[in-house]
mmCIF file of C-alpha atoms and ligand atoms in Angstrom:
data_model
loop_
_atom_site.group_PDB
_atom_site.id
_atom_site.type_symbol
_atom_site.label_atom_id
_atom_site.label_comp_id
_atom_site.label_asym_id
_atom_site.label_seq_id
_atom_site.Cartn_x
_atom_site.Cartn_y
_atom_site.Cartn_z
ATOM 1 C CA MET A 1 -59.625 -64.219 153.418
ATOM 2 C CA GLY A 2 -58.144 -61.084 155.588
ATOM 3 C CA TYR A 3 -60.380 -58.662 157.177
ATOM 4 C CA SER A 4 -63.739 -56.826 155.639
ATOM 5 C CA THR A 5 -65.138 -54.023 156.457
ATOM 6 C CA LEU A 6 -68.242 -55.446 156.539
ATOM 7 C CA LYS A 7 -67.315 -57.081 159.600
ATOM 8 C CA GLY A 8 -70.035 -55.638 162.622
ATOM 9 C CA ARG A 9 -72.226 -53.769 160.596
ATOM 10 C CA ASN A 10 -75.989 -54.089 159.524
ATOM 11 C CA LEU A 11 -78.171 -54.873 155.823
ATOM 12 C CA LEU A 12 -81.312 -52.435 156.489
ATOM 13 C CA SER A 13 -81.100 -52.030 153.096
ATOM 14 C CA LEU A 14 -78.463 -51.432 150.081
ATOM 15 C CA ARG A 15 -78.038 -48.152 151.025
ATOM 16 C CA ASP A 16 -76.176 -49.873 154.253
ATOM 17 C CA VAL A 17 -73.405 -50.869 152.341
ATOM 18 C CA GLY A 18 -71.044 -49.719 149.570
ATOM 19 C CA ALA A 19 -70.953 -51.045 146.019
ATOM 20 C CA ASP A 20 -67.516 -52.931 146.901
ATOM 21 C CA GLU A 21 -69.222 -54.095 149.239
ATOM 22 C CA ILE A 22 -72.205 -55.599 147.053
ATOM 23 C CA THR A 23 -69.428 -56.905 144.803
ATOM 24 C CA GLU A 24 -66.912 -58.595 148.340
ATOM 25 C CA LEU A 25 -70.209 -60.281 149.311
ATOM 26 C CA LEU A 26 -70.782 -61.376 145.220
ATOM 27 C CA ASP A 27 -67.953 -62.715 145.732
ATOM 28 C CA ARG A 28 -68.118 -64.323 148.607
ATOM 29 C CA ALA A 29 -71.874 -66.065 147.424
ATOM 30 C CA ALA A 30 -69.742 -66.943 144.428
ATOM 31 C CA ASP A 31 -66.586 -69.190 146.275
ATOM 32 C CA THR A 32 -69.421 -70.410 149.083
ATOM 33 C CA LYS A 33 -71.018 -71.795 146.106
ATOM 34 C CA GLU A 34 -68.476 -73.295 144.204
ATOM 35 C CA ARG A 35 -67.507 -75.139 147.361
ATOM 36 C CA ALA A 36 -70.170 -76.297 148.241
ATOM 37 C CA ALA A 37 -70.620 -77.215 145.148
ATOM 38 C CA HIS A 38 -68.020 -80.107 146.157
ATOM 39 C CA GLY A 39 -68.455 -80.494 149.212
ATOM 40 C CA GLU A 40 -66.660 -78.694 150.958
ATOM 41 C CA ARG A 41 -68.002 -76.283 154.922
ATOM 42 C CA VAL A 42 -66.376 -73.780 155.570
ATOM 43 C CA PRO A 43 -67.099 -73.101 159.113
ATOM 44 C CA VAL A 44 -66.395 -69.955 160.189
ATOM 45 C CA LEU A 45 -69.342 -69.290 162.114
ATOM 46 C CA ALA A 46 -68.529 -72.325 163.990
ATOM 47 C CA GLY A 47 -69.817 -72.293 167.824
ATOM 48 C CA ARG A 48 -72.170 -68.836 166.573
ATOM 49 C CA ASN A 49 -76.166 -68.758 167.233
ATOM 50 C CA ILE A 50 -77.686 -66.663 165.182
ATOM 51 C CA ALA A 51 -81.349 -65.124 165.175
ATOM 52 C CA LEU A 52 -84.159 -65.271 161.979
ATOM 53 C CA ILE A 53 -86.865 -63.016 163.415
ATOM 54 C CA PHE A 54 -90.440 -63.834 161.273
ATOM 55 C CA LEU A 55 -93.421 -61.138 161.805
ATOM 56 C CA LYS A 56 -94.695 -62.424 158.918
ATOM 57 C CA PRO A 57 -94.635 -65.559 157.010
ATOM 58 C CA SER A 58 -91.498 -67.112 154.626
ATOM 59 C CA CYS A 59 -90.253 -70.139 152.809
ATOM 60 C CA ARG A 60 -87.317 -68.686 151.017
ATOM 61 C CA THR A 61 -85.711 -67.037 154.046
ATOM 62 C CA ARG A 62 -86.148 -68.981 156.366
ATOM 63 C CA ILE A 63 -84.498 -71.722 154.542
ATOM 64 C CA SER A 64 -81.981 -69.975 153.588
ATOM 65 C CA PHE A 65 -80.611 -68.614 156.423
ATOM 66 C CA VAL A 66 -81.170 -72.152 158.199
ATOM 67 C CA VAL A 67 -79.453 -73.691 155.935
ATOM 68 C CA ALA A 68 -76.571 -71.472 155.302
ATOM 69 C CA ALA A 69 -75.790 -71.049 159.105
ATOM 70 C CA THR A 70 -76.145 -74.860 159.753
ATOM 71 C CA GLN A 71 -73.345 -75.343 157.141
ATOM 72 C CA SER A 72 -71.509 -72.412 158.487
ATOM 73 C CA GLY A 73 -71.033 -73.324 161.750
ATOM 74 C CA ALA A 74 -73.489 -71.838 163.561
ATOM 75 C CA HIS A 75 -76.510 -72.798 165.044
ATOM 76 C CA PRO A 76 -79.447 -70.422 163.984
ATOM 77 C CA GLU A 77 -83.392 -69.691 165.961
ATOM 78 C CA LEU A 78 -86.558 -69.530 164.762
ATOM 79 C CA PHE A 79 -88.837 -66.735 166.175
ATOM 80 C CA GLY A 80 -92.100 -66.777 165.123
ATOM 81 C CA ARG A 81 -94.810 -63.740 165.762
ATOM 82 C CA GLU A 82 -96.032 -65.385 168.383
ATOM 83 C CA ASP A 83 -92.839 -65.827 170.329
ATOM 84 C CA ILE A 84 -92.357 -61.696 169.655
ATOM 85 C CA ARG A 85 -95.440 -59.726 170.559
ATOM 86 C CA PHE A 86 -93.416 -55.904 170.461
ATOM 87 C CA GLY A 87 -94.363 -53.635 171.728
ATOM 88 C CA VAL A 88 -97.412 -55.685 174.052
ATOM 89 C CA LYS A 89 -95.223 -56.938 176.299
ATOM 90 C CA GLU A 90 -91.777 -55.283 175.489
ATOM 91 C CA SER A 91 -90.411 -53.068 173.546
ATOM 92 C CA VAL A 92 -88.767 -52.922 170.710
ATOM 93 C CA ARG A 93 -85.241 -51.096 172.313
ATOM 94 C CA ASP A 94 -85.505 -54.282 174.993
ATOM 95 C CA ILE A 95 -86.334 -57.420 173.720
ATOM 96 C CA ALA A 96 -82.737 -55.537 171.353
ATOM 97 C CA ARG A 97 -80.684 -55.579 174.090
ATOM 98 C CA VAL A 98 -81.080 -58.985 175.287
ATOM 99 C CA PHE A 99 -80.724 -60.384 171.636
ATOM 100 C CA GLY A 100 -77.925 -58.235 171.204
ATOM 101 C CA ARG A 101 -76.761 -60.460 174.728
ATOM 102 C CA VAL A 102 -76.675 -63.416 173.406
ATOM 103 C CA PHE A 103 -77.062 -63.824 169.576
ATOM 104 C CA ASP A 104 -74.463 -63.200 167.189
ATOM 105 C CA GLY A 105 -76.559 -62.229 164.449
ATOM 106 C CA VAL A 106 -80.490 -61.864 163.812
ATOM 107 C CA MET A 107 -82.665 -61.465 160.222
ATOM 108 C CA PHE A 108 -85.146 -60.074 160.980
ATOM 109 C CA ARG A 109 -88.342 -59.687 159.173
ATOM 110 C CA GLY A 110 -90.803 -57.275 159.415
ATOM 111 C CA PHE A 111 -93.125 -54.512 158.657
ATOM 112 C CA GLU A 112 -92.639 -51.278 159.011
ATOM 113 C CA HIS A 113 -88.824 -50.454 158.446
ATOM 114 C CA ALA A 114 -88.665 -48.373 161.044
ATOM 115 C CA THR A 115 -89.394 -50.993 163.956
ATOM 116 C CA ILE A 116 -85.882 -52.643 161.761
ATOM 117 C CA ALA A 117 -83.976 -49.928 162.712
ATOM 118 C CA GLU A 118 -85.079 -49.267 166.222
ATOM 119 C CA PHE A 119 -83.920 -52.897 167.339
ATOM 120 C CA ALA A 120 -80.794 -52.966 164.844
ATOM 121 C CA ARG A 121 -79.857 -49.248 166.457
ATOM 122 C CA HIS A 122 -80.189 -51.260 170.209
ATOM 123 C CA ALA A 123 -78.369 -55.060 168.819
ATOM 124 C CA GLY A 124 -75.494 -54.294 168.499
ATOM 125 C CA VAL A 125 -74.721 -57.487 166.820
ATOM 126 C CA PRO A 126 -74.925 -57.332 162.932
ATOM 127 C CA VAL A 127 -79.074 -57.369 161.702
ATOM 128 C CA TRP A 128 -79.620 -57.549 158.632
ATOM 129 C CA ASN A 129 -83.109 -57.758 157.246
ATOM 130 C CA GLY A 130 -85.021 -60.187 155.385
ATOM 131 C CA LEU A 131 -88.101 -58.625 154.766
ATOM 132 C CA CYS A 132 -90.130 -54.910 154.929
ATOM 133 C CA ASP A 133 -92.292 -53.527 154.297
ATOM 134 C CA SER A 134 -89.350 -51.194 152.358
ATOM 135 C CA TYR A 135 -87.111 -53.186 151.504
ATOM 136 C CA HIS A 136 -85.617 -56.665 151.042
ATOM 137 C CA PRO A 137 -82.067 -56.304 150.437
ATOM 138 C CA THR A 138 -80.795 -60.106 151.024
ATOM 139 C CA GLN A 139 -82.727 -61.329 147.860
ATOM 140 C CA VAL A 140 -81.656 -58.976 146.001
ATOM 141 C CA LEU A 141 -78.321 -60.475 146.266
ATOM 142 C CA ALA A 142 -78.927 -63.048 145.853
ATOM 143 C CA ASP A 143 -81.003 -61.200 142.074
ATOM 144 C CA LEU A 144 -77.641 -59.416 140.992
ATOM 145 C CA LEU A 145 -75.534 -63.104 141.476
ATOM 146 C CA THR A 146 -77.959 -64.432 139.140
ATOM 147 C CA LEU A 147 -77.921 -61.964 136.897
ATOM 148 C CA ARG A 148 -73.950 -61.934 136.940
ATOM 149 C CA GLU A 149 -73.113 -65.758 136.905
ATOM 150 C CA ASN A 150 -76.407 -65.298 132.858
ATOM 151 C CA PHE A 151 -74.445 -62.477 132.235
ATOM 152 C CA GLY A 152 -70.796 -62.322 133.795
ATOM 153 C CA ARG A 153 -71.398 -58.641 134.130
ATOM 154 C CA LEU A 154 -73.871 -56.001 135.776
ATOM 155 C CA GLU A 155 -72.307 -52.711 135.072
ATOM 156 C CA GLY A 156 -74.723 -51.171 132.033
ATOM 157 C CA LEU A 157 -77.191 -54.361 132.230
ATOM 158 C CA PRO A 158 -80.790 -53.565 130.988
ATOM 159 C CA VAL A 159 -83.116 -54.989 133.522
ATOM 160 C CA THR A 160 -87.411 -53.999 133.544
ATOM 161 C CA TYR A 161 -88.428 -55.529 137.123
ATOM 162 C CA VAL A 162 -92.921 -55.264 135.910
ATOM 163 C CA GLY A 163 -94.922 -55.003 138.590
ATOM 164 C CA ASP A 164 -95.807 -52.427 141.384
ATOM 165 C CA GLY A 165 -93.163 -50.372 141.027
ATOM 166 C CA ARG A 166 -93.685 -48.920 144.634
ATOM 167 C CA ASN A 167 -92.805 -52.211 146.477
ATOM 168 C CA ASN A 168 -90.178 -53.367 148.823
ATOM 169 C CA VAL A 169 -88.672 -55.365 145.398
ATOM 170 C CA ALA A 170 -88.712 -52.594 143.030
ATOM 171 C CA TYR A 171 -87.189 -50.323 145.435
ATOM 172 C CA THR A 172 -84.629 -52.074 146.697
ATOM 173 C CA LEU A 173 -83.558 -52.864 142.649
ATOM 174 C CA ALA A 174 -83.111 -49.110 142.232
ATOM 175 C CA ILE A 175 -81.199 -48.651 144.807
ATOM 176 C CA ALA A 176 -79.252 -51.873 142.920
ATOM 177 C CA ALA A 177 -78.821 -50.333 140.316
ATOM 178 C CA ALA A 178 -77.584 -46.903 141.349
ATOM 179 C CA LYS A 179 -75.242 -49.080 143.034
ATOM 180 C CA LEU A 180 -73.911 -51.024 140.389
ATOM 181 C CA GLY A 181 -74.699 -48.906 136.866
ATOM 182 C CA LEU A 182 -77.756 -51.935 136.424
ATOM 183 C CA ASP A 183 -79.755 -49.526 133.830
ATOM 184 C CA LEU A 184 -83.048 -50.910 135.090
ATOM 185 C CA ARG A 185 -86.081 -49.975 133.458
ATOM 186 C CA VAL A 186 -89.436 -50.023 135.969
ATOM 187 C CA LEU A 187 -92.045 -51.308 134.549
ATOM 188 C CA ALA A 188 -95.551 -50.337 136.449
ATOM 189 C CA PRO A 189 -98.957 -48.202 135.473
ATOM 190 C CA GLU A 190 -98.786 -44.593 137.072
ATOM 191 C CA PRO A 191 -100.340 -45.398 140.963
ATOM 192 C CA LEU A 192 -97.891 -47.951 141.292
ATOM 193 C CA HIS A 193 -95.398 -46.076 139.876
ATOM 194 C CA PRO A 194 -92.363 -45.387 143.196
ATOM 195 C CA ASN A 195 -91.498 -41.780 144.431
ATOM 196 C CA PRO A 196 -89.903 -39.737 141.827
ATOM 197 C CA GLY A 197 -88.217 -38.314 144.275
ATOM 198 C CA SER A 198 -86.507 -41.034 146.210
ATOM 199 C CA ILE A 199 -85.571 -42.729 142.443
ATOM 200 C CA ALA A 200 -84.031 -39.067 141.835
ATOM 201 C CA GLU A 201 -81.765 -38.842 145.646
ATOM 202 C CA LEU A 202 -80.885 -42.637 144.588
ATOM 203 C CA LEU A 203 -79.427 -41.255 141.356
ATOM 204 C CA ALA A 204 -77.910 -38.029 143.087
ATOM 205 C CA GLU A 205 -76.524 -40.743 144.937
ATOM 206 C CA ALA A 206 -75.587 -43.262 142.110
ATOM 207 C CA GLU A 207 -71.949 -44.791 142.797
ATOM 208 C CA SER A 208 -71.944 -45.681 139.227
ATOM 209 C CA PRO A 209 -71.879 -43.623 135.650
ATOM 210 C CA HIS A 210 -73.268 -46.617 134.430
ATOM 211 C CA ALA A 211 -76.717 -46.590 136.475
ATOM 212 C CA ALA A 212 -80.308 -45.698 135.425
ATOM 213 C CA ILE A 213 -83.661 -46.046 136.236
ATOM 214 C CA THR A 214 -86.073 -45.056 133.952
ATOM 215 C CA VAL A 215 -89.586 -45.330 135.330
ATOM 216 C CA THR A 216 -92.569 -46.436 132.634
ATOM 217 C CA ALA A 217 -95.783 -47.021 131.589
ATOM 218 C CA SER A 218 -94.780 -47.915 127.887
ATOM 219 C CA PRO A 219 -93.725 -51.629 127.043
ATOM 220 C CA ASP A 220 -92.386 -50.706 124.094
ATOM 221 C CA ARG A 221 -89.272 -48.240 126.469
ATOM 222 C CA ALA A 222 -89.306 -50.490 129.582
ATOM 223 C CA LEU A 223 -88.713 -54.033 127.592
ATOM 224 C CA ALA A 224 -85.885 -52.731 123.935
ATOM 225 C CA ASP A 225 -82.967 -54.989 124.424
ATOM 226 C CA SER A 226 -83.596 -55.766 128.618
ATOM 227 C CA ALA A 227 -81.684 -59.070 129.693
ATOM 228 C CA ALA A 228 -83.872 -59.966 132.755
ATOM 229 C CA VAL A 229 -88.032 -59.392 133.144
ATOM 230 C CA TYR A 230 -88.213 -59.692 136.474
ATOM 231 C CA GLY A 231 -91.567 -59.874 138.242
ATOM 232 C CA ASP A 232 -93.486 -60.280 141.681
ATOM 233 C CA VAL A 233 -96.913 -60.566 143.144
ATOM 234 C CA TRP A 234 -99.145 -57.927 142.551
ATOM 235 C CA VAL A 235 -99.387 -57.717 146.035
ATOM 236 C CA SER A 236 -97.359 -57.882 148.355
ATOM 237 C CA MET A 237 -97.862 -59.258 151.764
ATOM 238 C CA GLY A 238 -100.358 -57.975 154.272
ATOM 239 C CA GLU A 239 -101.133 -55.761 151.226
ATOM 240 C CA GLU A 240 -104.561 -58.208 151.002
ATOM 241 C CA ALA A 241 -106.939 -55.970 151.454
ATOM 242 C CA HIS A 242 -106.159 -54.668 147.763
ATOM 243 C CA THR A 243 -106.277 -57.881 145.675
ATOM 244 C CA ARG A 244 -109.157 -56.529 143.190
ATOM 245 C CA GLU A 245 -107.658 -53.651 142.272
ATOM 246 C CA ARG A 246 -103.581 -53.786 142.270
ATOM 247 C CA VAL A 247 -105.386 -57.330 139.547
ATOM 248 C CA ASP A 248 -107.255 -54.202 138.284
ATOM 249 C CA LEU A 249 -104.410 -51.591 137.263
ATOM 250 C CA LEU A 250 -101.827 -54.595 136.661
ATOM 251 C CA ARG A 251 -103.908 -57.241 134.733
ATOM 252 C CA ASP A 252 -102.771 -55.776 131.579
ATOM 253 C CA LEU A 253 -98.891 -55.994 132.663
ATOM 254 C CA LYS A 254 -98.211 -60.017 132.886
ATOM 255 C CA VAL A 255 -95.513 -61.514 131.293
ATOM 256 C CA THR A 256 -96.452 -64.111 128.392
ATOM 257 C CA PRO A 257 -94.654 -64.766 125.857
ATOM 258 C CA ASP A 258 -95.321 -61.788 123.930
ATOM 259 C CA LEU A 259 -94.325 -59.586 126.379
ATOM 260 C CA MET A 260 -90.567 -61.451 127.402
ATOM 261 C CA ALA A 261 -90.528 -61.118 122.823
ATOM 262 C CA GLY A 262 -90.692 -57.082 123.323
ATOM 263 C CA THR A 263 -87.144 -57.243 124.294
ATOM 264 C CA GLY A 264 -86.249 -58.456 120.862
ATOM 265 C CA ARG A 265 -83.696 -60.082 123.036
ATOM 266 C CA ALA A 266 -82.822 -64.598 122.531
ATOM 267 C CA ASP A 267 -81.686 -64.524 125.518
ATOM 268 C CA THR A 268 -83.084 -62.767 127.780
ATOM 269 C CA ILE A 269 -84.634 -64.638 131.504
ATOM 270 C CA TYR A 270 -87.309 -64.101 133.387
ATOM 271 C CA LEU A 271 -86.592 -63.491 137.398
ATOM 272 C CA HIS A 272 -89.567 -63.416 140.072
ATOM 273 C CA CYS A 273 -88.380 -63.803 143.845
ATOM 274 C CA LEU A 274 -91.023 -65.675 144.511
ATOM 275 C CA PRO A 275 -93.568 -66.944 145.550
ATOM 276 C CA ALA A 276 -95.005 -66.644 142.023
ATOM 277 C CA PHE A 277 -98.758 -67.051 141.056
ATOM 278 C CA HIS A 278 -98.433 -68.861 137.498
ATOM 279 C CA ASP A 279 -101.071 -71.157 137.328
ATOM 280 C CA LEU A 280 -104.339 -72.789 139.388
ATOM 281 C CA ASP A 281 -102.516 -74.874 142.097
ATOM 282 C CA THR A 282 -102.766 -73.266 145.256
ATOM 283 C CA GLU A 283 -106.087 -71.093 146.833
ATOM 284 C CA THR A 284 -105.433 -67.872 146.446
ATOM 285 C CA ALA A 285 -104.255 -68.207 142.280
ATOM 286 C CA ARG A 286 -108.062 -70.978 142.706
ATOM 287 C CA ALA A 287 -110.430 -67.796 144.198
ATOM 288 C CA HIS A 288 -108.408 -64.917 141.832
ATOM 289 C CA PRO A 289 -107.519 -66.391 138.725
ATOM 290 C CA ASP A 290 -106.806 -63.328 137.179
ATOM 291 C CA ILE A 291 -103.985 -62.655 140.115
ATOM 292 C CA LEU A 292 -101.560 -64.445 137.732
ATOM 293 C CA GLU A 293 -98.549 -62.314 137.193
ATOM 294 C CA VAL A 294 -97.145 -64.670 134.808
ATOM 295 C CA ASP A 295 -97.815 -67.220 131.930
ATOM 296 C CA ASP A 296 -96.886 -70.672 133.303
ATOM 297 C CA GLU A 297 -95.242 -70.665 129.131
ATOM 298 C CA VAL A 298 -92.662 -68.453 130.296
ATOM 299 C CA PHE A 299 -92.562 -69.152 134.476
ATOM 300 C CA GLU A 300 -91.592 -73.157 133.653
ATOM 301 C CA GLY A 301 -89.852 -71.548 129.877
ATOM 302 C CA PRO A 302 -85.527 -72.147 128.162
ATOM 303 C CA ARG A 303 -84.953 -68.743 129.874
ATOM 304 C CA SER A 304 -86.728 -68.807 133.437
ATOM 305 C CA ARG A 305 -83.337 -68.675 135.647
ATOM 306 C CA VAL A 306 -86.974 -68.890 139.096
ATOM 307 C CA PHE A 307 -85.039 -71.353 141.121
ATOM 308 C CA GLU A 308 -81.328 -71.135 140.698
ATOM 309 C CA GLN A 309 -81.619 -67.168 141.466
ATOM 310 C CA SER A 310 -83.966 -68.678 144.350
ATOM 311 C CA GLU A 311 -80.913 -70.545 145.792
ATOM 312 C CA ASN A 312 -78.918 -67.914 145.820
ATOM 313 C CA ARG A 313 -80.466 -67.014 148.664
ATOM 314 C CA MET A 314 -79.237 -69.363 150.118
ATOM 315 C CA HIS A 315 -75.694 -68.763 149.343
ATOM 316 C CA THR A 316 -75.783 -65.837 149.699
ATOM 317 C CA ALA A 317 -77.191 -65.197 152.996
ATOM 318 C CA LYS A 318 -74.015 -68.249 153.958
ATOM 319 C CA ALA A 319 -71.940 -64.710 152.404
ATOM 320 C CA LEU A 320 -73.775 -61.953 154.482
ATOM 321 C CA MET A 321 -73.179 -63.501 157.300
ATOM 322 C CA GLN A 322 -69.819 -64.509 157.048
ATOM 323 C CA LEU A 323 -68.994 -61.523 156.345
ATOM 324 C CA THR A 324 -70.665 -58.979 159.031
ATOM 325 C CA ILE A 325 -70.068 -60.958 161.795
ATOM 326 C CA ALA A 326 -66.289 -63.159 161.088
ATOM 327 C CA GLY A 327 -64.363 -60.556 158.627
HETATM 328 N N1 CP B 401 -88.018 -64.979 148.165
HETATM 329 C C1 CP B 401 -89.045 -64.435 149.438
HETATM 330 O O1 CP B 401 -88.216 -63.419 150.521
HETATM 331 O O2 CP B 401 -89.024 -65.399 149.359
HETATM 332 P P1 CP B 401 -89.972 -66.466 151.293
HETATM 333 O O3 CP B 401 -90.929 -64.731 151.672
HETATM 334 O O4 CP B 401 -90.806 -67.575 151.144
HETATM 335 O O5 CP B 401 -88.826 -65.807 152.254
HETATM 336 N N1 NVA B 402 -92.911 -58.240 147.154
HETATM 337 C C1 NVA B 402 -93.695 -59.366 147.861
HETATM 338 C C2 NVA B 402 -92.018 -60.085 148.269
HETATM 339 C C3 NVA B 402 -92.223 -61.582 149.520
HETATM 340 C C4 NVA B 402 -90.721 -62.276 148.802
HETATM 341 C C5 NVA B 402 -93.639 -58.977 149.146
HETATM 342 O O1 NVA B 402 -93.730 -58.587 150.682
HETATM 343 O O2 NVA B 402 -94.960 -60.075 149.845
#
């Protein structure tokens, strides 16, 4: 393993890294995944300490970073909303300077992107965005690995995101498309279309000639020949007050077997960052039975790769911490 340009770097958004660096992260993740399958551990972060800050709840991101750090030889330490009260008793800048002197890297899940950017400016150690209102880069690394495992390539691969086209996952997929040449289609009702200026900006900076981002409310246009249909919750964390209006906007875009058939391909896979509403086994879904963004038949069906994708969160978190801390 040679020197990596990722050493010492942040991952606040996928815009922070080049296409070659994303490929390097995916290659390292695939390699560590293969080694882990044989029980091999590569303790390249032995003696290091990692902080994990969660201002919003988390399951996957938390377990991925904890296990990835531990298997790499590092010690992970968790901090919740009540432990770190930014701006209440201490500024973001001061907390970042304290963390930067003690920890070798910090995973941060929060609200406004400006907060994590401010934290990263003052920490002086690698900071990784574990989700904010605008971006979810550690999720999309796992998504890219899953797509690559299933189709052997990313360039020119048609992928349809369906749901709230303005959210953190949709925007991060759009960045990935511009960097790596996905043919991304964002299927959303017009009020939930991403900002056209932001999409145009991404395409103007595209690193791959295959990069395409189509934003449309037409299922036919979005789905034709798509290799993957990608779902997310209709209401992101912190937006719960908008549940009713979101359901009304998105109910016609629920992912059903019929919608999946719109790709015209037998090998289309279904992806979802999770958590997903696909049945009535949760309190939230029982309170709003029309909030389900995907039919159980699709979620549990043979084309679903959601749990492989979720496992890949751990392998990509490992690659990210290893390459940005140890190089
Ligand atoms: N996909 C994802 O980030 O899951 P968590 O919110 O459970 O971490
Ligand atoms: N868009 C979702 C992703 C959850 C992993 C949210 O922000 O809640």
